[in-house]
GROMACS .gro file of C-alpha atoms in nm:
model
  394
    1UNK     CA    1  24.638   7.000   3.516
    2UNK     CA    2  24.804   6.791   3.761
    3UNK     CA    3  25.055   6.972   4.013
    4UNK     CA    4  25.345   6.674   3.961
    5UNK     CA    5  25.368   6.792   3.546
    6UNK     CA    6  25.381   7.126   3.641
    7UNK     CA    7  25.662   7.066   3.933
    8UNK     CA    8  25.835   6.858   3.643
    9UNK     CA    9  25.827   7.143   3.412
   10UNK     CA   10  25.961   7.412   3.656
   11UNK     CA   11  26.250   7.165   3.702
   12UNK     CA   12  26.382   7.113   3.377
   13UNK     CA   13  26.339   7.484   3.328
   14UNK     CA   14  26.538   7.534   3.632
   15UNK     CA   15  26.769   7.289   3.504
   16UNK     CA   16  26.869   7.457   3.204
   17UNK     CA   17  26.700   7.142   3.007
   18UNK     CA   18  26.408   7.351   2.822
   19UNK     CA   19  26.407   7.767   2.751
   20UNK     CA   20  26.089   7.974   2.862
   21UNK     CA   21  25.894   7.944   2.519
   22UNK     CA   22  25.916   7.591   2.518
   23UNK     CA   23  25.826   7.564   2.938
   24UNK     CA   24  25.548   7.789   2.796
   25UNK     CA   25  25.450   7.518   2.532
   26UNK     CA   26  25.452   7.225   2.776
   27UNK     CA   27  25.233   7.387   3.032
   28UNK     CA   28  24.992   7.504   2.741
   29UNK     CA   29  24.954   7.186   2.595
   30UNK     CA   30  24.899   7.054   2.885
   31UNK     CA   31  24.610   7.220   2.974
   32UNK     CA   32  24.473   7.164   2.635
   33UNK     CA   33  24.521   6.750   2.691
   34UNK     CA   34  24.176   6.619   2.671
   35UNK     CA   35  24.019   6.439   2.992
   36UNK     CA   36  23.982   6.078   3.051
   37UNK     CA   37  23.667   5.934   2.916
   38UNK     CA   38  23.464   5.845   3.192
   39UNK     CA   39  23.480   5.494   3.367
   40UNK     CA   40  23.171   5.245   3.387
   41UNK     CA   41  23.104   5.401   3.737
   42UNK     CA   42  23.066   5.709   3.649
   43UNK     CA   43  22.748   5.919   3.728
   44UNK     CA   44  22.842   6.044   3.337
   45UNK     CA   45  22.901   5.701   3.168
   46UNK     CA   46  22.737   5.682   2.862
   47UNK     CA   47  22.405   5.465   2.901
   48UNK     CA   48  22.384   5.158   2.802
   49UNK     CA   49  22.294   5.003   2.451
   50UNK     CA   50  21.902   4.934   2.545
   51UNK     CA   51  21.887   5.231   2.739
   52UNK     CA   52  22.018   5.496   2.479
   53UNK     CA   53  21.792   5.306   2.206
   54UNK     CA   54  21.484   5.433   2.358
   55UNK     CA   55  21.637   5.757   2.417
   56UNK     CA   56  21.677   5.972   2.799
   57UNK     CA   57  21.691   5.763   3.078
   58UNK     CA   58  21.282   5.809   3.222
   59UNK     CA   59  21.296   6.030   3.437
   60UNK     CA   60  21.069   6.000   3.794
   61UNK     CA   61  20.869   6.300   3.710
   62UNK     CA   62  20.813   6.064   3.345
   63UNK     CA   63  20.756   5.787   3.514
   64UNK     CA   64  20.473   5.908   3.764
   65UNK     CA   65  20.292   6.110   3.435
   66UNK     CA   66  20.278   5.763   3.272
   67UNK     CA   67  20.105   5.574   3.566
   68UNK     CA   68  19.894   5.891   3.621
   69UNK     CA   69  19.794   5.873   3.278
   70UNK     CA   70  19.745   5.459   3.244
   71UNK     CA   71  19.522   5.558   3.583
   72UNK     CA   72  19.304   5.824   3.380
   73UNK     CA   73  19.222   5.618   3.102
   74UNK     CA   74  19.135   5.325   3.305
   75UNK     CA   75  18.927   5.570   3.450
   76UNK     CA   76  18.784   5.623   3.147
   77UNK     CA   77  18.721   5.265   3.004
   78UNK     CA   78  18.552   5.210   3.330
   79UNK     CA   79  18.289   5.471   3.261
   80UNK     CA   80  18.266   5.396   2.885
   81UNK     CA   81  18.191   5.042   3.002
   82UNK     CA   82  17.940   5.110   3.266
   83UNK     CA   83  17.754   5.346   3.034
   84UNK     CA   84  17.719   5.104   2.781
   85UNK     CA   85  17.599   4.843   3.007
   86UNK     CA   86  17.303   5.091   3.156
   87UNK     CA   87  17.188   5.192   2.803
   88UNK     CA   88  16.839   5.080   2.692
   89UNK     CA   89  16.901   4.928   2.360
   90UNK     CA   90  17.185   4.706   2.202
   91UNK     CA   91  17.221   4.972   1.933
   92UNK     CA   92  17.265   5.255   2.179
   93UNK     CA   93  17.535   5.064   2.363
   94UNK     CA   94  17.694   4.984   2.078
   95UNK     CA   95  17.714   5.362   1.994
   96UNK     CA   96  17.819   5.450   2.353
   97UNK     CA   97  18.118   5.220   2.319
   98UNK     CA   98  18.233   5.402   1.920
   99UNK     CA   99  18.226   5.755   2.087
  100UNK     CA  100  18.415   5.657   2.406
  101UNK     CA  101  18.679   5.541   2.188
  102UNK     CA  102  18.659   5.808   1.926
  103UNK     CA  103  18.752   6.075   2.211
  104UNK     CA  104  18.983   5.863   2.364
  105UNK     CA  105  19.170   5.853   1.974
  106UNK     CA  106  19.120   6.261   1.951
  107UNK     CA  107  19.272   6.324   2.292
  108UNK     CA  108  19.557   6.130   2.224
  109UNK     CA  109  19.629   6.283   1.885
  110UNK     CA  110  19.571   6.648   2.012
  111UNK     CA  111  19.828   6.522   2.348
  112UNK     CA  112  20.091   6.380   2.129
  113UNK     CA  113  20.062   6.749   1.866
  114UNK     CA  114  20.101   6.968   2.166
  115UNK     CA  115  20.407   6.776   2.336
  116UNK     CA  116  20.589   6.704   1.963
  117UNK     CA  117  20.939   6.857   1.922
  118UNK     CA  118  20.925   7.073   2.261
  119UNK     CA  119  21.203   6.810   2.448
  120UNK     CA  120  21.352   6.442   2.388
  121UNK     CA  121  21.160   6.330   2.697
  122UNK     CA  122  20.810   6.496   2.549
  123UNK     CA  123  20.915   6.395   2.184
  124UNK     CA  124  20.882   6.069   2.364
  125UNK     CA  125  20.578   6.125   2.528
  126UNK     CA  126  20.438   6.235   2.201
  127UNK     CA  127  20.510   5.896   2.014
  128UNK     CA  128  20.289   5.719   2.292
  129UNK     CA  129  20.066   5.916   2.232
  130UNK     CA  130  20.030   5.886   1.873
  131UNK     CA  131  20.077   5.519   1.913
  132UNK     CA  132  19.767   5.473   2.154
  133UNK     CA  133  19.548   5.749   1.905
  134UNK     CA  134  19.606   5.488   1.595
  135UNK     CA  135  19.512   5.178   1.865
  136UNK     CA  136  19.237   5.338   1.963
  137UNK     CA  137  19.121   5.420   1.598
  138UNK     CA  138  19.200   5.074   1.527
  139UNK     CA  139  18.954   4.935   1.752
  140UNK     CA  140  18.671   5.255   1.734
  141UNK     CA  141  18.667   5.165   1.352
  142UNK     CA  142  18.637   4.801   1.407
  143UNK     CA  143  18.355   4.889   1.677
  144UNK     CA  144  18.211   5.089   1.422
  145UNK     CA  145  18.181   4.860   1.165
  146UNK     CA  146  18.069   4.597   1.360
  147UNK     CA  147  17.745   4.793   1.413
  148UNK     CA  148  17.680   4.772   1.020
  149UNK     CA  149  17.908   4.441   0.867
  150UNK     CA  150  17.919   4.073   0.985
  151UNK     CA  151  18.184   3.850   0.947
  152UNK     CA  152  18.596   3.912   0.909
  153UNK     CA  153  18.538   4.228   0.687
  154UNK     CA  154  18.510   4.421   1.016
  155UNK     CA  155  18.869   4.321   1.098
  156UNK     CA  156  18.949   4.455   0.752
  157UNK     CA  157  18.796   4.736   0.817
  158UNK     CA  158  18.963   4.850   1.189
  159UNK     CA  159  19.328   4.718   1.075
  160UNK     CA  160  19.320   4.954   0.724
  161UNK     CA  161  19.171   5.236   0.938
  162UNK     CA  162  19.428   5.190   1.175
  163UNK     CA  163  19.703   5.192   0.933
  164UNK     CA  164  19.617   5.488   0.751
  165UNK     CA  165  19.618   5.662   1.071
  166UNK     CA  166  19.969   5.515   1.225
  167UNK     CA  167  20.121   5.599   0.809
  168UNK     CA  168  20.030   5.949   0.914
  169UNK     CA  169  20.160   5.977   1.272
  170UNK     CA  170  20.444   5.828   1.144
  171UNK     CA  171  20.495   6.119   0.830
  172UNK     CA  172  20.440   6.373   1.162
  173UNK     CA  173  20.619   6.237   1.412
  174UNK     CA  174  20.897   6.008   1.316
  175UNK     CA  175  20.994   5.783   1.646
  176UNK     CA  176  21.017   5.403   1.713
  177UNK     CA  177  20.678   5.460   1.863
  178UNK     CA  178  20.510   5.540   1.577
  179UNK     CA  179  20.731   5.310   1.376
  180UNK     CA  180  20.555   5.058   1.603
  181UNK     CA  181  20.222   5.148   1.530
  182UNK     CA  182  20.299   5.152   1.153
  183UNK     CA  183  20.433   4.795   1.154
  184UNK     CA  184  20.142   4.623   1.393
  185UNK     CA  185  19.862   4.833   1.200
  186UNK     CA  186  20.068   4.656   0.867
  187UNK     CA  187  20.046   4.290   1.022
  188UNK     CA  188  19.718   4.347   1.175
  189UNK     CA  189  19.580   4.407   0.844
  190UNK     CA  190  19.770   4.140   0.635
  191UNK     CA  191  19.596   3.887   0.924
  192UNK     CA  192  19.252   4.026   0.912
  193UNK     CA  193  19.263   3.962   0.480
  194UNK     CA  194  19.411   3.618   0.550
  195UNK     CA  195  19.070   3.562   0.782
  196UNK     CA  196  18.866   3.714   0.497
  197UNK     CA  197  18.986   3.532   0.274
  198UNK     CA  198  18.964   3.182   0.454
  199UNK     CA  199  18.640   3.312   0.509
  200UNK     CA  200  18.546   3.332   0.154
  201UNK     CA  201  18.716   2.978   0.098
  202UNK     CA  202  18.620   2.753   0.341
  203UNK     CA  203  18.281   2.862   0.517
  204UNK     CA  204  18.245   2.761   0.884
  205UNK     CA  205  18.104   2.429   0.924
  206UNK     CA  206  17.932   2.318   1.283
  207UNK     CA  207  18.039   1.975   1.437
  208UNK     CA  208  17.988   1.806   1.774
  209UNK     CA  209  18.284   1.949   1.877
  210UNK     CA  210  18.220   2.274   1.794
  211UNK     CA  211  18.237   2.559   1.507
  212UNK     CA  212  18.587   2.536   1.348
  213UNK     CA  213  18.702   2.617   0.970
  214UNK     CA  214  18.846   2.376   0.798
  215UNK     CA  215  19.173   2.506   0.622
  216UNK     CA  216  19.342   2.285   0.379
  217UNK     CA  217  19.664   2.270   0.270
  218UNK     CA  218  19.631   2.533  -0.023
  219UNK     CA  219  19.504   2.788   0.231
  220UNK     CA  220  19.829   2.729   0.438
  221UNK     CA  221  20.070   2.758   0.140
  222UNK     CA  222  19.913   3.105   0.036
  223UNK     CA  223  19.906   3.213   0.401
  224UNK     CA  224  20.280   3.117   0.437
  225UNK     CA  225  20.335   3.316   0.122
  226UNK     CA  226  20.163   3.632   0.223
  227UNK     CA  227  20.317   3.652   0.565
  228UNK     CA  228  20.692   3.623   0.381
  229UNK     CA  229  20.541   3.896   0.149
  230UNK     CA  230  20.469   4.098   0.422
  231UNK     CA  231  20.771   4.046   0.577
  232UNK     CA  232  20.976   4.169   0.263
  233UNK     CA  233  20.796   4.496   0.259
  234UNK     CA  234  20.888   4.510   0.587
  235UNK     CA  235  21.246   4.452   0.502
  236UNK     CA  236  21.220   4.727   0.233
  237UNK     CA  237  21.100   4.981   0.443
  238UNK     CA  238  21.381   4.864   0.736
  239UNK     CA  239  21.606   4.938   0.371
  240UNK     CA  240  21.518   5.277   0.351
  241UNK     CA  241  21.529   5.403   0.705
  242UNK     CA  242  21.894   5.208   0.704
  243UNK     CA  243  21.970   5.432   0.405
  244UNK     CA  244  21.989   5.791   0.614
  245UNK     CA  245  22.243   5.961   0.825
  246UNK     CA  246  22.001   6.048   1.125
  247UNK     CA  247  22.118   5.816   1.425
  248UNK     CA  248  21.709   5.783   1.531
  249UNK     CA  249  21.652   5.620   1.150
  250UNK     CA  250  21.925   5.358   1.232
  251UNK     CA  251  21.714   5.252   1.537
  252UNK     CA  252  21.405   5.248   1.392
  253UNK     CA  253  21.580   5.052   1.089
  254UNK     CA  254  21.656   4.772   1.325
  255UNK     CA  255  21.348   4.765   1.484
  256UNK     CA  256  21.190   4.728   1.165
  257UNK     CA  257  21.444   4.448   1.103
  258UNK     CA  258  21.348   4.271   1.373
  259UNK     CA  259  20.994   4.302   1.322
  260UNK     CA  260  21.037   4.178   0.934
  261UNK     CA  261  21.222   3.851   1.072
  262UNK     CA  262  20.960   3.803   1.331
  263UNK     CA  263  20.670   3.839   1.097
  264UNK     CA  264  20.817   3.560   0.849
  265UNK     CA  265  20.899   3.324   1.102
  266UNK     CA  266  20.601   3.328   1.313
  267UNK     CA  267  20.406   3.383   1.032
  268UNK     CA  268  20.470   3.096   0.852
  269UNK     CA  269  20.475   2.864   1.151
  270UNK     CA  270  20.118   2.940   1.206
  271UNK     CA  271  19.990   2.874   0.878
  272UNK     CA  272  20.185   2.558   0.851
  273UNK     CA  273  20.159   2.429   1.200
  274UNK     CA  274  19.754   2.445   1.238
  275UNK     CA  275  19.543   2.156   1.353
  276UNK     CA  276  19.253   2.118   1.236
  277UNK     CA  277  18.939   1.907   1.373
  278UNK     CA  278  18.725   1.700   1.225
  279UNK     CA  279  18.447   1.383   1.302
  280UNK     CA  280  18.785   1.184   1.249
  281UNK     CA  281  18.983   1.382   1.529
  282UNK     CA  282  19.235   1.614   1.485
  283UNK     CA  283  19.540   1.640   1.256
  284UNK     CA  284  19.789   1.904   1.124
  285UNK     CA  285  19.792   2.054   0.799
  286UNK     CA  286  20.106   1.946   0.688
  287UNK     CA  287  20.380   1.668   0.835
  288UNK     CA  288  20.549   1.862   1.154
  289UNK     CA  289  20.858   1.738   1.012
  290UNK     CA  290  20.794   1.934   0.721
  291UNK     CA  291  20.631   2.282   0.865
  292UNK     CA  292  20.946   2.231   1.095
  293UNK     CA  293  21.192   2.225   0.770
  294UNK     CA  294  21.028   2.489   0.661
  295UNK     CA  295  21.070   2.720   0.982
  296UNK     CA  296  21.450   2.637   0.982
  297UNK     CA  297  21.481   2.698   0.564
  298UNK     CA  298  21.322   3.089   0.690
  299UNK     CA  299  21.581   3.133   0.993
  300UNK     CA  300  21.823   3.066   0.766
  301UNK     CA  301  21.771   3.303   0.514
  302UNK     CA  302  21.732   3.543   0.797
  303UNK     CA  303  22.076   3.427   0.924
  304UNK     CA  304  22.225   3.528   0.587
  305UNK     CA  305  22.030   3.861   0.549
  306UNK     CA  306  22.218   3.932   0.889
  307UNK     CA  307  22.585   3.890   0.812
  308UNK     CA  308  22.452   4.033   0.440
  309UNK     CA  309  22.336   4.354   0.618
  310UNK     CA  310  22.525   4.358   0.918
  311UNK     CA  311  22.229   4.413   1.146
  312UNK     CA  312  22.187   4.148   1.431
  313UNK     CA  313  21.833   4.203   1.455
  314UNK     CA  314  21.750   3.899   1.195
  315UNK     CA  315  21.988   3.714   1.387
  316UNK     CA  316  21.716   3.732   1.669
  317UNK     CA  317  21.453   3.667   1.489
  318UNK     CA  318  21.607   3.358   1.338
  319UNK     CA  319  21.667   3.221   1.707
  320UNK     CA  320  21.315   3.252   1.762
  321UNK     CA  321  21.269   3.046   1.473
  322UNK     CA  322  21.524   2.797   1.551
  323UNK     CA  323  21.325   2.747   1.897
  324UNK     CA  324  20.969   2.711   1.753
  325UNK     CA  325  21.103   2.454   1.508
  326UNK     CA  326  21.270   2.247   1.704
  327UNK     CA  327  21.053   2.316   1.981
  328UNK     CA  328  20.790   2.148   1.794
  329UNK     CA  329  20.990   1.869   1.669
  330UNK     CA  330  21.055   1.757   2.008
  331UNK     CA  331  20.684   1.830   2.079
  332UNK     CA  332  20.592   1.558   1.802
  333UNK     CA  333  20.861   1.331   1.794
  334UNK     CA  334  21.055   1.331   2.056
  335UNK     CA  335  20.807   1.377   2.361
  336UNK     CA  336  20.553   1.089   2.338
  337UNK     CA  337  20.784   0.809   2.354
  338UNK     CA  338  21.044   0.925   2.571
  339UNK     CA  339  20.814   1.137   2.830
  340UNK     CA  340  20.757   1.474   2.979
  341UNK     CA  341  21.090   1.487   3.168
  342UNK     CA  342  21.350   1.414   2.917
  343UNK     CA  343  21.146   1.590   2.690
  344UNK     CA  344  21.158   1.889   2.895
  345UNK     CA  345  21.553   1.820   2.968
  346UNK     CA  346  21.648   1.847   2.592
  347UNK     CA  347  21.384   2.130   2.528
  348UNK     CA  348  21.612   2.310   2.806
  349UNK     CA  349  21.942   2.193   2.630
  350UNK     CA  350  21.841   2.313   2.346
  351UNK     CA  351  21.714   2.671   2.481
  352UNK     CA  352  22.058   2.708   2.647
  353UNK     CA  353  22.215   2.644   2.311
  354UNK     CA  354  22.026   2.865   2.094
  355UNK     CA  355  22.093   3.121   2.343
  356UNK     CA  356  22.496   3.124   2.295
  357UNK     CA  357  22.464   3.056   1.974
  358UNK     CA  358  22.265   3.348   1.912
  359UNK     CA  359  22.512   3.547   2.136
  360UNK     CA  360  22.797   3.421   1.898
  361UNK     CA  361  22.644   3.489   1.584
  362UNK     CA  362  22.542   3.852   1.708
  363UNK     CA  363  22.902   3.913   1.784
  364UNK     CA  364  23.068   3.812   1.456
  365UNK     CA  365  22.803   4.043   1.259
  366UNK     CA  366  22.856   4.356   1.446
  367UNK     CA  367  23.250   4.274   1.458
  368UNK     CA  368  23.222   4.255   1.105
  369UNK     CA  369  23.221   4.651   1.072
  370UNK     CA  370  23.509   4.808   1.042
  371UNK     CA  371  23.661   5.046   1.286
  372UNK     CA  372  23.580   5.385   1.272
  373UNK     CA  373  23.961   5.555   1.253
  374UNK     CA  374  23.997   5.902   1.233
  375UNK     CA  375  24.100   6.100   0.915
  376UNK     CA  376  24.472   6.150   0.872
  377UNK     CA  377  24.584   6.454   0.952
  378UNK     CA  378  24.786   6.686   0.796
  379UNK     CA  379  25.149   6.707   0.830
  380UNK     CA  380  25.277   6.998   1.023
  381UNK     CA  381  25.603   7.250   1.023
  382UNK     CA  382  25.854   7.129   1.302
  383UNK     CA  383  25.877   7.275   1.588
  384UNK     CA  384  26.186   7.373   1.799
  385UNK     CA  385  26.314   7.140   2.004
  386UNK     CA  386  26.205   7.065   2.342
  387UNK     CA  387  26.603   7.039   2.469
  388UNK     CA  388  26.873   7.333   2.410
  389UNK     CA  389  27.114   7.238   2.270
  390UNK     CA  390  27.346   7.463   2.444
  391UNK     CA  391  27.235   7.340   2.756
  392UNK     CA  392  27.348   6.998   2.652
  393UNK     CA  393  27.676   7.110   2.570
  394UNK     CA  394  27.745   7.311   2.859
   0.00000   0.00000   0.00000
């Protein structure tokens, strides 16, 4: 309570202005008043937007246990790796390489169970952990089943593992961590059918210029389609985290977001923007002109799914598509006859451009929620006045 309300209280007390009870009021409502919030400078500012998304600032104790523990398993790989190359037979170093991973997976797992729930810094430490135990399973089960399949099947095989694990870290441990491992296991796996299924379509055919799989323009349509299918299920699950009260499912709901525009717009730009090679020379899949159309016609519908859900995340993702699109366009049409330089000027331009624009649009769909106000409150009895009367009319 500052000395200069008090002084002013004594005064008009003094003065005959206020009685005792009411002097008594002042001074006890002002000690109740509510400090300032604190200012940017302040050593208790809340952190900033990126910070408080991944939770406590790190701290250095965090920090060091991190590159003490990226030391360790490079440690590890290193032996794995030179224990492999010393054993006698391919099968045996194949072997060598499925268990170093397998222990790498169960000391992760067993690392991430002991440090769940005990702190938000550990909680933290947990979901890395659980995040490299279903990478690691993802690549010991593709090792593994390299040993007895051939061909893209293997991929099949390490992705699926790898998801069941990351869907069960996930139901243990609910972070953005293990969020993350959920969604790449999900993609990994949609990519490793696509190359089965190519596989199965359009066997590998060897050329002077090397081995290369022909992919026709079927193959790209039903590649486009499965990546937007994946990135719908994506959007349903960003649906349902959006759905609950719990501030850590809001952040996981727009990473998920963000993931689900990413996934359609890169995914259909690579199954519409391949080249393929053959004894005529090379030549996309489809027009650019058209694979480009077809990038902006998904940014847009991202672009409406943002101001439809409020959630700037797909506003992201639909700059990224804006950029590959036109990124290509100017690639194809714009650089050969007007050269590298100006080519590289508009590309520039245009980067600069997408960037505000982006900014802008991010703006208007978080500005479109309303303010939080705070409930009414109820009306209360009046209280005595805060000048005497009889002290007025004395």
């Amino acid at each position: 309570m500052s000395d200069e309300v008090l002084q002013r209280i004594a005064g008009w007390q003094a003065a005959g202005l206020i009685d005792a009870a009411t002097a008594e009021r002042l001074r006890s409502a002002e000690l109740t008043t509510p400090a300032e919030p604190p200012g940017p400078d302040s050593e208790t500012a809340r952190p900033g937007v990126l910070a408080s998304f991944f939770g406590p600032s790190v701290s250095i104790v965090e920090a060091f246990s991190y590159v003490g523990g990226a030391f360790l398993l490079g440690s590890w790989s290193a032996l794995i790796v030179r224990l492999s190359g010393e054993a006698a037979s391919e099968s045996s170093r194949e072997w060598i390489i499925v268990a170093g991973i397998a222990i790498a997976a169960a000391a992760f797992f067993v690392l991430g169970w002991i440090l769940d729930g005990r702190s938000p810094r550990m909680s933290r430490a947990a979901g890395v952990m659980f995040l490299l135990s279903a990478l690691s399973i993802w690549g010991g089960a593709y090792a593994n089943a390299e040993i007895f399949l051939d061909g893209s099947i293997v991929a099949v095989v390490g992705a699926g593992a790898g998801l069941v694990a990351a869907l069960a870290f996930r139901k243990l441990h609910p972070s953005l961590l293990t969020q993350l491992a959920m969604l790449a296991t999900l993609t990994g796996l949609v990519s490793a059918l696509l190359g089965l299924l190519d596989e199965l379509l359009y066997p590998e055919a060897s050329l002077p210029l090397g081995t290369y799989v022909e992919r026709g323009l079927p193959s790209a349509l039903v590649a486009a389609a499965a990546w937007i299918g994946c990135a719908v299920v994506i959007g349903v699950i960003a649906v349902a985290e959006s759905r609950s009260d719990d501030p850590a499912a809001a952040r996981r709901a727009a990473l998920t977001r963000f993931w689900a525009g990413v996934t359609a717009v890169s995914g259909v730009a690579y199954s519409l923007m391949q080249t393929n090679f053959d004894e005529t020379g090379a030549h996309r899949v489809i027009e650019p002109w058209i694979a480009d159309l077809a990038v902006l016609i998904v940014a847009a519908v991202l672009l409406e799914r943002a101001f439809r859900r409020e959630a700037a995340s797909y506003v992201l993702a639909a700059a990224l598509g804006v950029i590959i699109a036109l990124t290509d366009f100017n690639a194809t049409y714009f650089a050969p006859s007007s050269g590298a330089e100006v080519a590289l000027l508009v590309e520039g331009l245009l980067l600069i451009a997408i960037a505000f624009a982006a900014e802008r649009i991010s703006r208007r769909v978080t500005g479109r929620r309303p303010p939080a106000f705070p409930p009414p409150t109820e009306p209360t009895e009046p209280t005595e006045p805060i000048v005497d009367p009889e002290a007025l009319s004395a």
